[in-house]
Amino acid sequence: MSGTTATMDRVADRETLGHNRITHHAIRQTVEAVTARAFRVSRDNVTAALEDDDGKLGVSVSVKLTLPPLLGPRNGTGTVFELAQHARTEIASRGAELTGLEIGRVDIRLTGGKQDQPKERRVT
């Protein structure tokens, strides 16, 4: 028995016992932050829900976009659909990098936005 105890002591010296656990809330907030960055919106314009996707992490995000003025010049290239496709790729790769989880399906819902209004300044 003393030989077994000595072997276990050596194994314990080489390995750190225990485990790490990331809460559902922390993963959801991480996905929301990554999504906000991908769409270039503030964090409070994003909500996320997590679910199982055949052993992978399934992600559903809802994003409130600000709309450019409809009659003014356009400041960007690409469509909203192209933006969403690029964001989907970024959410999957960056989310997996930060959480260590394999991300499967990423569903994106773009909700109605408001037009970005320039802030008025008053001169007195």
Short mmCIF file of C-alpha atoms in Angstrom, two decimals:
data_model
loop_
_atom_site.label_atom_id
_atom_site.label_comp_id
_atom_site.label_asym_id
_atom_site.label_seq_id
_atom_site.Cartn_x
_atom_site.Cartn_y
_atom_site.Cartn_z
CA MET A 1 0.00 0.00 0.00
CA SER A 2 2.79 2.43 0.74
CA GLY A 3 3.97 2.13 -2.88
CA THR A 4 0.50 3.10 -4.12
CA THR A 5 0.36 6.10 -1.81
CA ALA A 6 3.77 7.31 -2.99
CA THR A 7 2.65 6.97 -6.64
CA MET A 8 -0.53 8.94 -5.97
CA ASP A 9 1.47 11.66 -4.22
CA ARG A 10 3.69 12.02 -7.29
CA VAL A 11 0.65 12.20 -9.58
CA ALA A 12 -0.91 14.88 -7.34
CA ASP A 13 2.34 16.87 -7.50
CA ARG A 14 2.21 16.91 -11.32
CA GLU A 15 -1.48 17.68 -11.71
CA THR A 16 -3.69 20.33 -10.23
CA LEU A 17 -6.75 18.66 -8.81
CA GLY A 18 -10.17 20.15 -9.27
CA HIS A 19 -12.14 21.61 -12.15
CA ASN A 20 -13.18 24.92 -13.66
CA ARG A 21 -16.77 25.82 -14.24
CA ILE A 22 -18.10 28.71 -16.32
CA THR A 23 -21.66 29.67 -15.48
CA HIS A 24 -24.46 29.95 -18.03
CA HIS A 25 -24.73 33.66 -17.22
CA ALA A 26 -21.03 34.29 -17.93
CA ILE A 27 -21.19 32.46 -21.27
CA ARG A 28 -24.32 34.38 -22.29
CA GLN A 29 -22.72 37.72 -21.40
CA THR A 30 -19.59 36.79 -23.34
CA VAL A 31 -21.65 35.92 -26.42
CA GLU A 32 -23.58 39.19 -26.08
CA ALA A 33 -20.36 41.21 -25.87
CA VAL A 34 -18.88 39.43 -28.92
CA THR A 35 -22.12 40.05 -30.85
CA ALA A 36 -22.18 43.73 -29.92
CA ARG A 37 -18.63 44.09 -31.17
CA ALA A 38 -19.40 42.25 -34.41
CA PHE A 39 -22.37 44.53 -35.17
CA ARG A 40 -20.71 47.68 -33.79
CA VAL A 41 -23.57 48.41 -31.42
CA SER A 42 -23.62 49.00 -27.68
CA ARG A 43 -23.84 45.99 -25.42
CA ASP A 44 -27.35 46.90 -24.22
CA ASN A 45 -28.68 46.47 -27.80
CA VAL A 46 -27.97 42.72 -27.74
CA THR A 47 -29.65 39.79 -26.02
CA ALA A 48 -28.60 36.16 -26.33
CA ALA A 49 -30.07 32.77 -25.52
CA LEU A 50 -28.06 29.56 -25.29
CA GLU A 51 -29.20 26.02 -26.02
CA ASP A 52 -27.86 22.59 -26.85
CA ASP A 53 -27.16 21.97 -30.54
CA ASP A 54 -26.32 18.25 -30.69
CA GLY A 55 -23.57 18.58 -28.11
CA LYS A 56 -22.39 21.98 -29.29
CA LEU A 57 -23.42 25.38 -27.99
CA GLY A 58 -26.37 26.77 -29.94
CA VAL A 59 -26.63 30.55 -29.88
CA SER A 60 -29.61 32.78 -30.67
CA VAL A 61 -28.96 36.51 -30.60
CA SER A 62 -31.24 39.47 -31.07
CA VAL A 63 -29.67 42.76 -32.16
CA LYS A 64 -31.20 46.25 -32.31
CA LEU A 65 -29.50 48.07 -35.16
CA THR A 66 -29.38 51.80 -35.66
CA LEU A 67 -30.50 52.75 -39.12
CA PRO A 68 -28.71 55.30 -41.29
CA PRO A 69 -30.80 58.19 -42.61
CA LEU A 70 -32.90 56.78 -45.44
CA LEU A 71 -32.58 59.83 -47.69
CA GLY A 72 -28.97 60.73 -46.93
CA PRO A 73 -25.72 59.36 -48.33
CA ARG A 74 -24.72 55.83 -47.33
CA ASN A 75 -21.65 55.47 -45.13
CA GLY A 76 -20.86 51.84 -45.64
CA THR A 77 -20.67 49.08 -48.11
CA GLY A 78 -22.56 45.85 -48.08
CA THR A 79 -26.05 44.88 -47.13
CA VAL A 80 -27.48 44.07 -43.73
CA PHE A 81 -27.45 40.41 -44.75
CA GLU A 82 -23.73 40.55 -45.53
CA LEU A 83 -23.12 42.23 -42.18
CA ALA A 84 -25.08 39.45 -40.43
CA GLN A 85 -23.14 36.72 -42.23
CA HIS A 86 -19.81 38.28 -41.26
CA ALA A 87 -21.05 38.70 -37.67
CA ARG A 88 -22.17 35.04 -37.54
CA THR A 89 -18.64 33.92 -38.41
CA GLU A 90 -17.12 36.27 -35.84
CA ILE A 91 -19.54 35.18 -33.09
CA ALA A 92 -18.74 31.51 -33.69
CA SER A 93 -14.96 31.90 -33.85
CA ARG A 94 -14.42 34.56 -31.17
CA GLY A 95 -17.04 33.03 -28.87
CA ALA A 96 -15.35 29.63 -29.09
CA GLU A 97 -11.95 31.24 -28.48
CA LEU A 98 -13.13 33.03 -25.33
CA THR A 99 -15.34 30.33 -23.81
CA GLY A 100 -13.52 27.20 -24.92
CA LEU A 101 -16.83 25.74 -26.11
CA GLU A 102 -17.59 24.48 -29.60
CA ILE A 103 -20.27 26.71 -31.07
CA GLY A 104 -22.70 25.11 -33.48
CA ARG A 105 -25.68 26.97 -34.86
CA VAL A 106 -25.78 30.79 -34.58
CA ASP A 107 -29.22 32.30 -35.17
CA ILE A 108 -29.36 36.07 -35.62
CA ARG A 109 -32.52 38.14 -35.32
CA LEU A 110 -32.22 41.76 -36.37
CA THR A 111 -34.91 43.78 -34.66
CA GLY A 112 -36.24 47.16 -35.65
CA GLY A 113 -33.87 49.96 -35.11
CA LYS A 114 -34.09 53.65 -34.73
CA GLN A 115 -32.41 56.21 -36.87
CA ASP A 116 -29.15 57.50 -35.54
CA GLN A 117 -30.02 61.10 -34.60
CA PRO A 118 -27.25 63.65 -34.35
CA LYS A 119 -27.14 65.19 -30.91
CA GLU A 120 -28.47 68.73 -30.84
CA ARG A 121 -26.39 71.36 -29.18
CA ARG A 122 -27.84 74.46 -27.69
CA VAL A 123 -25.95 77.68 -27.75
CA THR A 124 -26.85 80.20 -25.12
#
